[in-house]
Amino acid sequence: MLAEEMGGLLERSSISPNIRERRDASCALFDADGRMVAQAAHIPVHLGAMPESVAAVRACGAAPGDVFLLNDPSHGGSHLPDLTMVEVIADANDAQRIIGYAAVRAHHADVGGMSPGSMPFGATELFQEGIIVPPVRIERGGVAQDDVMRLVLANVRTPEEREGDLRAQRAACAAGRTGWQALYAKLGADALGDAVNALLDYTERRVRARLELLEGAQGRAADALEGDGVSDASIPVVVHVRVQDATLHLDLTGTSPAVRGNVNAPPAVARAAAVFVLRVLCDDDVPVNDGVARALALTIPDDCVANAKRPSAVAAGNVELSQRMTDVCFAALSAAAASIGVHDLPIPACGQGTMNNVTLGAPGWSFYETLGGGQGGSARGDGPDAVHVGMSNTRNTPVESLERAYPLRVVEYSVRRGSGGAGASRGGDGIVRRYQAMVPCTATLLTERRRVAPPGANGGGDAQPGRNLLNGDVLPAKCRVNMKAGDVLTLETPGGGGWGFRNS
């Protein structure tokens, strides 16, 4: 509940439509040992990586009253536009005693770099993607360090909007601190500590109980990304699954080495995908906290696209590699379950498998959003239409908000009928979104599932792949184009795969 209150305050206080309207942000609370206790129902790729950022803050000698800012992928950052703020929470009655941490991660529509929106096409190193912020104090002992904030704001294209959103993050952290302090004062250190331990242990028991149903299962699956923005060559993603001693073992051996383009991802993102997959296996009422990860063992080869080392570019890896990882993990889990005769896991066919990243901008403004598509069908029923799937959980940008804030017009926003795969449970349909530029601007697209359709499962049919077009001409999955006033950019997003043989 406290984490949800943090998110509500952030949403109401932020300035950019990407945070205020789309809710491209996440909030969580951690105990004094850096264990995640509670998270809001926000963005899986944010929340699964956030514990590494809190650990990085703790390693910097965090003191009561300090507030840190960071986005460095080497310290649990997901990609540079995702700025994370962490407040060190002190006991209200003992200012020298740390009792927890409040953390807020939000995607900022620009953090500098080689193109507006900081989601560049063709980037080959991290330095091209924006300002890199290691864990640095923006408050020390409750006193603002304005020089750090001035440095950050001097390196972005839209400093006023960034400052407003960062202040909203600060307010959300303060709300988390106030709520945690009140809970601590009400229960006392021992009772609160016991309650946290009991909650995490309960979550672990629930997760392991589900895994016990798959004991001894083994499976493998493979898929690929459709190029890295530098080369169109496919990039293999391979996952081996094994369930042993009520622990889910995921091994990425066989996955592509790191690539030149920006579909690499830091290990924190790979771990976020693994935690999400494990959570999906469980019942809806299982809390999401540190207890989930206790039942997970993840192996990532050192030279791997999912184990990016500086200065590898990572902007698209956070959004696109994470999606492909979840697709492949689910497919491997389905194969593993089938190997021991289990066929009723709550695993759908592949959803759209991409976040359809769209950035448009020019001097003085930068607009970013991701687009929904179809979810895969499952044993539980048809996949929903026009939703964000997998590692994203944002909302859409309302047309009215977009057109009020930016020199853009949305000339079509509709469901892409018939794009979902057929099956006993059909896949959900994607969407069509058409933007008309009112002034000259640059458009950058980082998308997937344009060459290879999201596959069906258990005999279900494949979905339709997506398409990108400028004035009716087909564009590559990843590209940067200049738009003139009046030009129309169209994204047709993929549907979800069908599940099961359709009775005819």
Short mmCIF file of C-alpha atoms in Angstrom, two decimals:
data_model
loop_
_atom_site.label_atom_id
_atom_site.label_comp_id
_atom_site.label_asym_id
_atom_site.label_seq_id
_atom_site.Cartn_x
_atom_site.Cartn_y
_atom_site.Cartn_z
CA MET A 1 0.00 0.00 0.00
CA LEU A 2 2.81 2.45 0.83
CA ALA A 3 4.51 1.78 -2.50
CA GLU A 4 1.22 2.38 -4.32
CA GLU A 5 0.82 5.68 -2.46
CA MET A 6 4.30 6.66 -3.62
CA GLY A 7 3.29 5.90 -7.19
CA GLY A 8 0.08 7.89 -6.93
CA LEU A 9 1.93 10.94 -5.67
CA LEU A 10 4.53 10.63 -8.44
CA GLU A 11 1.81 10.41 -11.07
CA ARG A 12 -0.02 13.47 -9.77
CA SER A 13 3.14 15.56 -9.31
CA SER A 14 5.16 14.83 -12.45
CA ILE A 15 5.26 17.06 -15.51
CA SER A 16 6.02 14.90 -18.55
CA PRO A 17 3.18 12.90 -20.13
CA ASN A 18 5.43 9.85 -20.11
CA ILE A 19 5.33 9.72 -16.31
CA ARG A 20 2.13 11.61 -15.54
CA GLU A 21 -0.06 9.88 -18.12
CA ARG A 22 1.74 6.68 -19.14
CA ARG A 23 3.03 5.94 -15.62
CA ASP A 24 6.43 4.85 -16.95
CA ALA A 25 7.81 4.70 -13.42
CA SER A 26 8.08 2.32 -10.48
CA CYS A 27 8.21 2.57 -6.69
CA ALA A 28 9.41 0.18 -4.00
CA LEU A 29 10.41 0.01 -0.34
CA PHE A 30 13.41 -1.83 1.09
CA ASP A 31 14.38 -2.72 4.64
CA ALA A 32 17.61 -1.71 6.35
CA ASP A 33 19.38 -4.73 4.85
CA GLY A 34 18.45 -3.70 1.31
CA ARG A 35 15.81 -6.39 0.82
CA MET A 36 12.78 -5.43 -1.25
CA VAL A 37 9.76 -5.56 1.06
CA ALA A 38 7.03 -4.11 -1.14
CA GLN A 39 6.58 -2.81 -4.65
CA ALA A 40 3.76 -1.14 -6.50
CA ALA A 41 2.20 -2.88 -9.51
CA HIS A 42 4.38 -0.91 -11.88
CA ILE A 43 7.03 -1.89 -14.48
CA PRO A 44 8.61 -5.39 -14.20
CA VAL A 45 11.87 -4.40 -15.90
CA HIS A 46 12.27 -1.47 -13.46
CA LEU A 47 11.39 -3.36 -10.31
CA GLY A 48 13.40 -6.49 -10.99
CA ALA A 49 16.58 -4.46 -11.53
CA MET A 50 16.01 -2.00 -8.68
CA PRO A 51 17.52 -4.15 -5.87
CA GLU A 52 20.95 -3.88 -7.52
CA SER A 53 20.67 -0.08 -7.50
CA VAL A 54 19.81 -0.07 -3.80
CA ALA A 55 22.77 -2.38 -3.18
CA ALA A 56 25.00 0.05 -5.08
CA VAL A 57 23.78 2.94 -2.91
CA ARG A 58 24.47 0.96 0.26
CA ALA A 59 27.98 0.21 -1.01
CA CYS A 60 28.65 3.96 -1.30
CA GLY A 61 28.50 4.47 2.46
CA ALA A 62 24.91 5.69 2.48
CA ALA A 63 24.05 7.62 5.64
CA PRO A 64 20.70 8.61 7.17
CA GLY A 65 19.10 11.49 5.29
CA ASP A 66 21.10 10.93 2.10
CA VAL A 67 19.30 10.86 -1.24
CA PHE A 68 21.03 9.30 -4.25
CA LEU A 69 20.45 9.58 -7.99
CA LEU A 70 21.74 7.05 -10.53
CA ASN A 71 21.15 5.47 -13.93
CA ASP A 72 24.45 3.66 -14.53
CA PRO A 73 23.85 0.14 -15.93
CA SER A 74 26.93 -0.97 -14.00
CA HIS A 75 25.03 -0.21 -10.79
CA GLY A 76 21.63 -1.76 -11.46
CA GLY A 77 20.43 0.81 -13.97
CA SER A 78 18.23 -0.54 -16.74
CA HIS A 79 19.11 2.08 -19.38
CA LEU A 80 20.11 5.71 -19.13
CA PRO A 81 16.65 7.35 -19.44
CA ASP A 82 15.56 5.43 -16.33
CA LEU A 83 16.74 7.70 -13.50
CA THR A 84 16.52 6.07 -10.08
CA MET A 85 16.25 8.03 -6.83
CA VAL A 86 16.93 6.31 -3.52
CA GLU A 87 16.31 7.92 -0.13
CA VAL A 88 18.01 6.52 2.96
CA ILE A 89 15.33 6.39 5.66
CA ALA A 90 16.33 7.25 9.22
CA ASP A 91 14.45 6.45 12.41
CA ALA A 92 12.39 9.57 13.18
CA ASN A 93 13.51 9.29 16.81
CA ASP A 94 17.14 8.39 16.11
CA ALA A 95 18.56 10.31 13.18
CA GLN A 96 21.67 8.11 13.02
CA ARG A 97 19.83 4.84 12.58
CA ILE A 98 18.99 3.57 9.07
CA ILE A 99 15.68 1.70 8.99
CA GLY A 100 15.08 1.33 5.25
CA TYR A 101 15.21 2.76 1.74
CA ALA A 102 12.59 4.30 -0.55
CA ALA A 103 13.29 3.96 -4.28
CA VAL A 104 11.65 5.47 -7.36
CA ARG A 105 12.69 4.76 -10.95
CA ALA A 106 11.20 6.84 -13.78
CA HIS A 107 11.80 6.97 -17.52
CA HIS A 108 12.74 10.51 -18.50
CA ALA A 109 11.93 11.62 -22.05
CA ASP A 110 15.49 12.92 -22.58
CA VAL A 111 18.81 12.51 -20.77
CA GLY A 112 21.08 13.81 -23.52
CA GLY A 113 23.06 11.71 -25.96
CA MET A 114 23.20 11.63 -29.74
CA SER A 115 19.48 12.03 -30.49
CA PRO A 116 16.36 13.51 -28.87
CA GLY A 117 14.74 11.11 -26.45
CA SER A 118 17.98 9.30 -25.58
CA MET A 119 16.80 6.09 -27.26
CA PRO A 120 19.12 6.42 -30.26
CA PHE A 121 19.25 4.30 -33.38
CA GLY A 122 22.75 3.12 -34.27
CA ALA A 123 24.44 3.79 -30.92
CA THR A 124 27.52 1.63 -30.43
CA GLU A 125 28.62 2.76 -26.99
CA LEU A 126 26.96 3.89 -23.79
CA PHE A 127 28.37 7.42 -23.99
CA GLN A 128 26.21 8.10 -27.08
CA GLU A 129 23.01 7.34 -25.19
CA GLY A 130 23.03 10.12 -22.61
CA ILE A 131 24.53 11.33 -19.37
CA ILE A 132 25.80 8.49 -17.16
CA VAL A 133 25.04 8.99 -13.47
CA PRO A 134 26.75 6.66 -10.99
CA PRO A 135 25.30 6.62 -7.47
CA VAL A 136 25.73 10.28 -6.41
CA ARG A 137 24.19 12.22 -3.55
CA ILE A 138 21.69 14.91 -4.43
CA GLU A 139 21.08 15.37 -0.70
CA ARG A 140 23.59 14.72 2.07
CA GLY A 141 22.10 14.34 5.52
CA GLY A 142 18.96 16.10 4.33
CA VAL A 143 20.83 19.03 2.76
CA ALA A 144 20.41 19.48 -1.00
CA GLN A 145 23.55 19.19 -3.17
CA ASP A 146 22.44 21.59 -5.89
CA ASP A 147 25.69 21.35 -7.85
CA VAL A 148 24.95 17.73 -8.77
CA MET A 149 21.47 18.58 -10.02
CA ARG A 150 22.82 21.50 -12.06
CA LEU A 151 25.32 19.17 -13.71
CA VAL A 152 22.61 16.67 -14.65
CA LEU A 153 20.23 19.32 -15.99
CA ALA A 154 22.99 20.93 -18.06
CA ASN A 155 23.32 17.71 -20.06
CA VAL A 156 19.70 17.21 -21.17
CA ARG A 157 17.63 18.84 -23.91
CA THR A 158 14.57 19.61 -21.77
CA PRO A 159 15.91 20.70 -18.37
CA GLU A 160 12.70 22.28 -17.07
CA GLU A 161 10.69 19.12 -17.66
CA ARG A 162 13.47 16.96 -16.21
CA GLU A 163 13.69 19.11 -13.08
CA GLY A 164 9.94 18.89 -12.56
CA ASP A 165 9.92 15.11 -12.91
CA LEU A 166 12.91 14.73 -10.60
CA ARG A 167 11.16 16.86 -7.98
CA ALA A 168 8.15 14.57 -8.30
CA GLN A 169 10.41 11.58 -7.72
CA ARG A 170 11.80 13.31 -4.66
CA ALA A 171 8.28 13.84 -3.31
CA ALA A 172 7.44 10.18 -3.90
CA CYS A 173 10.54 9.07 -1.99
CA ALA A 174 9.57 11.39 0.87
CA ALA A 175 6.11 9.82 0.97
CA GLY A 176 7.69 6.39 1.23
CA ARG A 177 9.99 7.58 3.98
CA THR A 178 7.14 9.10 5.99
CA GLY A 179 5.01 5.97 5.70
CA TRP A 180 7.86 3.61 6.60
CA GLN A 181 8.84 5.76 9.59
CA ALA A 182 5.23 5.72 10.82
CA LEU A 183 5.07 1.94 10.50
CA TYR A 184 8.40 1.60 12.31
CA ALA A 185 7.22 3.89 15.12
CA LYS A 186 3.94 2.01 15.48
CA LEU A 187 5.35 -1.53 15.52
CA GLY A 188 8.86 -1.02 16.84
CA ALA A 189 12.09 -2.37 15.39
CA ASP A 190 11.67 -5.97 16.53
CA ALA A 191 8.04 -6.40 15.50
CA LEU A 192 8.57 -4.76 12.11
CA GLY A 193 11.67 -6.85 11.51
CA ASP A 194 9.79 -10.02 12.41
CA ALA A 195 6.92 -9.04 10.12
CA VAL A 196 9.26 -8.40 7.19
CA ASN A 197 11.03 -11.72 7.70
CA ALA A 198 7.70 -13.53 7.91
CA LEU A 199 6.46 -11.86 4.72
CA LEU A 200 9.57 -12.73 2.72
CA ASP A 201 9.59 -16.29 4.05
CA TYR A 202 5.90 -16.68 3.18
CA THR A 203 6.53 -15.51 -0.38
CA GLU A 204 9.44 -17.91 -0.74
CA ARG A 205 7.31 -20.83 0.50
CA ARG A 206 4.53 -20.02 -1.97
CA VAL A 207 6.95 -19.79 -4.89
CA ARG A 208 8.77 -23.00 -4.01
CA ALA A 209 5.45 -24.81 -3.52
CA ARG A 210 4.58 -24.00 -7.14
CA LEU A 211 8.02 -25.11 -8.33
CA GLU A 212 7.67 -28.43 -6.50
CA LEU A 213 4.97 -29.31 -9.02
CA LEU A 214 7.65 -29.09 -11.72
CA GLU A 215 10.44 -30.88 -9.85
CA GLY A 216 12.81 -32.57 -12.28
CA ALA A 217 11.46 -30.76 -15.34
CA GLN A 218 13.96 -29.68 -18.00
CA GLY A 219 13.50 -27.78 -21.23
CA ARG A 220 15.15 -25.53 -23.79
CA ALA A 221 13.94 -22.85 -26.17
CA ALA A 222 15.51 -20.39 -28.59
CA ASP A 223 14.46 -17.30 -30.51
CA ALA A 224 16.23 -14.22 -31.82
CA LEU A 225 16.25 -10.45 -31.98
CA GLU A 226 15.92 -8.88 -35.43
CA GLY A 227 19.23 -7.04 -35.58
CA ASP A 228 20.94 -4.54 -33.29
CA GLY A 229 20.54 -1.29 -35.23
CA VAL A 230 24.00 -1.64 -36.76
CA SER A 231 23.53 -5.01 -38.44
CA ASP A 232 20.35 -6.80 -39.53
CA ALA A 233 21.79 -10.18 -38.52
CA SER A 234 19.62 -12.17 -36.12
CA ILE A 235 20.81 -12.31 -32.51
CA PRO A 236 20.13 -15.70 -30.87
CA VAL A 237 18.56 -15.85 -27.41
CA VAL A 238 18.71 -19.30 -25.81
CA VAL A 239 17.36 -20.40 -22.42
CA HIS A 240 17.80 -23.75 -20.68
CA VAL A 241 15.35 -24.44 -17.84
CA ARG A 242 15.72 -26.90 -14.99
CA VAL A 243 13.72 -27.23 -11.78
CA GLN A 244 15.69 -28.83 -8.97
CA ASP A 245 15.15 -28.67 -5.20
CA ALA A 246 12.19 -26.32 -5.76
CA THR A 247 14.49 -23.80 -7.43
CA LEU A 248 14.10 -22.49 -10.96
CA HIS A 249 17.43 -22.67 -12.79
CA LEU A 250 17.68 -20.51 -15.92
CA ASP A 251 20.84 -20.75 -18.04
CA LEU A 252 21.47 -18.42 -21.00
CA THR A 253 24.38 -20.45 -22.40
CA GLY A 254 24.17 -20.34 -26.19
CA THR A 255 22.83 -16.79 -26.27
CA SER A 256 24.66 -14.36 -28.56
CA PRO A 257 27.77 -12.58 -27.35
CA ALA A 258 27.53 -8.82 -26.86
CA VAL A 259 26.85 -6.92 -30.08
CA ARG A 260 27.90 -3.55 -31.49
CA GLY A 261 24.43 -2.01 -31.37
CA ASN A 262 22.33 -1.08 -28.37
CA VAL A 263 20.28 -4.25 -27.78
CA ASN A 264 22.76 -5.36 -25.10
CA ALA A 265 21.44 -5.37 -21.54
CA PRO A 266 23.09 -5.32 -18.12
CA PRO A 267 22.64 -8.41 -15.94
CA ALA A 268 20.17 -6.54 -13.74
CA VAL A 269 17.75 -6.49 -16.69
CA ALA A 270 18.22 -10.20 -17.33
CA ARG A 271 17.52 -10.87 -13.67
CA ALA A 272 14.40 -8.69 -13.85
CA ALA A 273 13.11 -10.81 -16.74
CA ALA A 274 13.81 -14.01 -14.81
CA VAL A 275 12.01 -12.74 -11.69
CA PHE A 276 9.02 -11.72 -13.80
CA VAL A 277 8.79 -15.16 -15.40
CA LEU A 278 8.95 -16.86 -12.01
CA ARG A 279 6.27 -14.55 -10.64
CA VAL A 280 3.92 -15.33 -13.54
CA LEU A 281 4.08 -19.02 -12.59
CA CYS A 282 2.60 -18.26 -9.17
CA ASP A 283 -0.92 -17.50 -8.02
CA ASP A 284 -2.11 -13.90 -8.28
CA ASP A 285 -2.13 -13.40 -4.51
CA VAL A 286 1.58 -14.14 -4.02
CA PRO A 287 3.33 -10.92 -2.88
CA VAL A 288 6.24 -9.67 -4.96
CA ASN A 289 9.32 -9.06 -2.82
CA ASP A 290 12.78 -10.42 -2.12
CA GLY A 291 11.28 -13.83 -1.36
CA VAL A 292 10.58 -14.48 -5.06
CA ALA A 293 14.23 -14.20 -6.09
CA ARG A 294 15.32 -16.68 -3.40
CA ALA A 295 13.86 -19.48 -5.53
CA LEU A 296 15.78 -18.41 -8.64
CA ALA A 297 19.23 -19.39 -9.93
CA LEU A 298 20.31 -17.48 -13.05
CA THR A 299 23.40 -18.30 -15.12
CA ILE A 300 24.55 -15.70 -17.65
CA PRO A 301 27.76 -16.32 -19.65
CA ASP A 302 30.33 -13.60 -19.18
CA ASP A 303 30.49 -12.68 -22.86
CA CYS A 304 26.77 -12.41 -23.48
CA VAL A 305 24.35 -9.85 -24.90
CA ALA A 306 22.52 -10.10 -21.56
CA ASN A 307 25.67 -9.38 -19.54
CA ALA A 308 26.71 -6.05 -21.01
CA LYS A 309 30.01 -4.53 -19.94
CA ARG A 310 30.89 -0.87 -20.23
CA PRO A 311 30.95 0.76 -22.72
CA SER A 312 28.34 -1.43 -24.46
CA ALA A 313 25.23 0.46 -25.60
CA VAL A 314 22.08 -0.73 -23.80
CA ALA A 315 19.15 1.59 -24.60
CA ALA A 316 17.19 -1.02 -26.58
CA GLY A 317 18.31 -4.01 -24.53
CA ASN A 318 16.27 -2.89 -21.56
CA VAL A 319 13.09 -2.77 -23.63
CA GLU A 320 13.60 -5.33 -26.42
CA LEU A 321 16.05 -7.97 -25.18
CA SER A 322 14.08 -8.20 -21.94
CA GLN A 323 10.94 -8.93 -23.95
CA ARG A 324 12.62 -11.64 -25.99
CA MET A 325 14.05 -13.19 -22.83
CA THR A 326 10.58 -13.54 -21.36
CA ASP A 327 9.28 -15.08 -24.60
CA VAL A 328 12.06 -17.66 -24.59
CA CYS A 329 11.85 -18.36 -20.86
CA PHE A 330 8.12 -19.05 -21.14
CA ALA A 331 8.67 -21.33 -24.14
CA ALA A 332 11.40 -23.23 -22.29
CA LEU A 333 9.19 -23.55 -19.21
CA SER A 334 6.34 -24.92 -21.30
CA ALA A 335 8.68 -27.49 -22.82
CA ALA A 336 10.03 -28.40 -19.39
CA ALA A 337 6.54 -28.84 -17.95
CA ALA A 338 5.46 -30.98 -20.90
CA SER A 339 8.49 -33.22 -20.34
CA ILE A 340 6.94 -34.38 -17.05
CA GLY A 341 3.35 -34.36 -18.24
CA VAL A 342 2.26 -30.96 -16.88
CA HIS A 343 0.17 -28.99 -19.38
CA ASP A 344 -1.85 -26.54 -17.28
CA LEU A 345 0.70 -23.86 -16.40
CA PRO A 346 -0.61 -20.27 -16.60
CA ILE A 347 1.74 -19.51 -19.51
CA PRO A 348 0.29 -17.82 -22.61
CA ALA A 349 1.49 -18.04 -26.18
CA CYS A 350 3.90 -15.26 -27.12
CA GLY A 351 2.55 -11.77 -26.87
CA GLN A 352 3.66 -9.03 -29.23
CA GLY A 353 7.26 -9.44 -28.01
CA THR A 354 8.26 -5.79 -28.32
CA MET A 355 7.63 -2.46 -26.64
CA ASN A 356 7.43 -0.59 -30.01
CA ASN A 357 9.59 2.32 -28.82
CA VAL A 358 8.75 5.61 -30.55
CA THR A 359 10.69 8.84 -30.01
CA LEU A 360 9.93 12.09 -31.80
CA GLY A 361 11.69 15.34 -31.11
CA ALA A 362 13.30 18.58 -32.21
CA PRO A 363 15.10 21.39 -30.38
CA GLY A 364 13.09 22.24 -27.26
CA TRP A 365 10.90 19.13 -27.06
CA SER A 366 11.15 15.36 -26.91
CA PHE A 367 8.31 12.84 -26.92
CA TYR A 368 8.68 9.15 -26.07
CA GLU A 369 6.23 6.32 -25.69
CA THR A 370 5.90 2.59 -26.06
CA LEU A 371 2.90 1.01 -27.75
CA GLY A 372 0.76 -1.92 -26.77
CA GLY A 373 -0.14 -4.89 -28.94
CA GLY A 374 -1.70 -8.30 -28.57
CA GLN A 375 -1.18 -10.73 -25.70
CA GLY A 376 -1.02 -14.42 -26.47
CA GLY A 377 -3.93 -16.73 -25.90
CA SER A 378 -3.70 -19.29 -23.10
CA ALA A 379 -5.49 -22.23 -21.53
CA ARG A 380 -7.45 -19.62 -19.54
CA GLY A 381 -8.90 -17.86 -22.59
CA ASP A 382 -8.29 -15.41 -25.41
CA GLY A 383 -5.45 -12.93 -25.18
CA PRO A 384 -6.50 -9.30 -24.64
CA ASP A 385 -6.19 -6.74 -27.43
CA ALA A 386 -4.10 -3.58 -27.41
CA VAL A 387 -2.19 -4.03 -24.14
CA HIS A 388 1.39 -3.74 -22.97
CA VAL A 389 2.77 -7.20 -22.33
CA GLY A 390 5.77 -8.81 -20.66
CA MET A 391 8.31 -6.47 -19.13
CA SER A 392 6.23 -3.34 -19.74
CA ASN A 393 3.17 -2.36 -17.76
CA THR A 394 2.61 1.22 -18.81
CA ARG A 395 -0.56 2.83 -20.02
CA ASN A 396 -1.00 4.57 -23.37
CA THR A 397 -0.47 8.28 -23.88
CA PRO A 398 -3.94 9.83 -24.22
CA VAL A 399 -4.30 11.57 -27.58
CA GLU A 400 -5.49 14.77 -25.90
CA SER A 401 -2.44 14.92 -23.64
CA LEU A 402 -0.03 14.18 -26.47
CA GLU A 403 -1.47 16.81 -28.80
CA ARG A 404 -1.61 19.44 -26.05
CA ALA A 405 2.04 18.94 -25.08
CA TYR A 406 3.76 18.41 -28.45
CA PRO A 407 3.51 19.64 -32.08
CA LEU A 408 2.06 16.30 -33.16
CA ARG A 409 -1.35 15.10 -34.26
CA VAL A 410 -2.62 11.54 -33.85
CA VAL A 411 -4.63 10.87 -37.02
CA GLU A 412 -5.49 7.27 -36.17
CA TYR A 413 -5.49 5.14 -33.05
CA SER A 414 -7.33 1.88 -33.51
CA VAL A 415 -7.27 -1.86 -32.89
CA ARG A 416 -5.52 -3.78 -35.68
CA ARG A 417 -8.29 -6.28 -36.26
CA GLY A 418 -7.28 -9.81 -37.21
CA SER A 419 -3.62 -9.46 -36.20
CA GLY A 420 -3.86 -11.99 -33.36
CA GLY A 421 -3.17 -15.67 -34.02
CA ALA A 422 -5.98 -18.19 -34.38
CA GLY A 423 -6.49 -21.03 -31.92
CA ALA A 424 -8.74 -22.56 -29.32
CA SER A 425 -7.87 -19.31 -27.52
CA ARG A 426 -7.08 -16.59 -30.02
CA GLY A 427 -4.25 -14.14 -29.57
CA GLY A 428 -5.06 -10.52 -28.89
CA ASP A 429 -4.93 -7.94 -31.67
CA GLY A 430 -2.33 -5.21 -31.97
CA ILE A 431 -2.98 -1.53 -32.62
CA VAL A 432 -2.50 1.07 -35.35
CA ARG A 433 -1.08 4.44 -34.27
CA ARG A 434 -0.47 7.20 -36.82
CA TYR A 435 1.38 10.41 -35.90
CA GLN A 436 1.39 13.49 -38.11
CA ALA A 437 4.26 15.93 -37.59
CA MET A 438 3.13 19.55 -37.37
CA VAL A 439 6.74 20.80 -37.52
CA PRO A 440 9.97 19.26 -38.83
CA CYS A 441 11.30 16.68 -36.37
CA THR A 442 13.26 13.48 -36.01
CA ALA A 443 11.67 10.08 -35.38
CA THR A 444 13.55 7.14 -33.89
CA LEU A 445 12.07 3.64 -33.81
CA LEU A 446 13.37 0.69 -31.80
CA THR A 447 10.98 -2.17 -32.50
CA GLU A 448 10.90 -5.95 -32.89
CA ARG A 449 8.72 -8.71 -34.36
CA ARG A 450 8.73 -7.04 -37.79
CA ARG A 451 10.36 -9.99 -39.62
CA VAL A 452 9.29 -12.96 -37.53
CA ALA A 453 5.75 -13.14 -36.17
CA PRO A 454 4.98 -13.90 -32.52
CA PRO A 455 4.49 -17.68 -32.55
CA GLY A 456 1.46 -19.56 -31.35
CA ALA A 457 1.66 -22.33 -28.77
CA ASN A 458 0.19 -25.81 -28.33
CA GLY A 459 -1.04 -25.84 -31.92
CA GLY A 460 -2.20 -22.22 -32.05
CA GLY A 461 -1.51 -19.99 -35.03
CA ASP A 462 1.12 -17.29 -35.31
CA ALA A 463 0.16 -13.63 -35.00
CA GLN A 464 0.82 -11.03 -37.67
CA PRO A 465 4.17 -9.25 -37.36
CA GLY A 466 4.26 -5.50 -36.98
CA ARG A 467 5.01 -2.82 -39.57
CA ASN A 468 6.53 0.67 -39.47
CA LEU A 469 5.73 3.14 -42.27
CA LEU A 470 6.51 6.74 -43.20
CA ASN A 471 3.97 8.20 -45.62
CA GLY A 472 3.06 4.63 -46.57
CA ASP A 473 6.63 3.45 -47.24
CA VAL A 474 7.85 0.57 -45.08
CA LEU A 475 10.62 1.39 -42.60
CA PRO A 476 13.06 -0.98 -40.90
CA ALA A 477 12.39 -2.26 -37.39
CA LYS A 478 15.11 0.03 -36.05
CA CYS A 479 15.73 3.34 -37.74
CA ARG A 480 15.98 7.10 -37.50
CA VAL A 481 14.19 9.30 -40.03
CA ASN A 482 13.66 13.01 -40.54
CA MET A 483 10.03 14.09 -40.81
CA LYS A 484 8.73 17.20 -42.54
CA ALA A 485 5.64 19.05 -41.42
CA GLY A 486 2.68 17.01 -42.64
CA ASP A 487 4.51 13.67 -42.77
CA VAL A 488 2.72 10.71 -41.19
CA LEU A 489 4.48 7.98 -39.23
CA THR A 490 2.49 4.76 -38.77
CA LEU A 491 3.12 1.86 -36.42
CA GLU A 492 1.10 -1.32 -36.80
CA THR A 493 1.97 -3.40 -33.75
CA PRO A 494 2.06 -7.21 -33.64
CA GLY A 495 -0.74 -9.35 -32.32
CA GLY A 496 -0.34 -12.20 -29.85
CA GLY A 497 0.02 -15.85 -30.76
CA GLY A 498 -2.93 -18.21 -30.61
CA TRP A 499 -3.09 -21.10 -28.13
CA GLY A 500 -4.37 -24.60 -28.85
CA PHE A 501 -5.90 -26.17 -31.94
CA ARG A 502 -9.05 -24.42 -33.07
CA ASN A 503 -12.07 -26.67 -33.52
CA SER A 504 -13.39 -26.29 -37.06
#
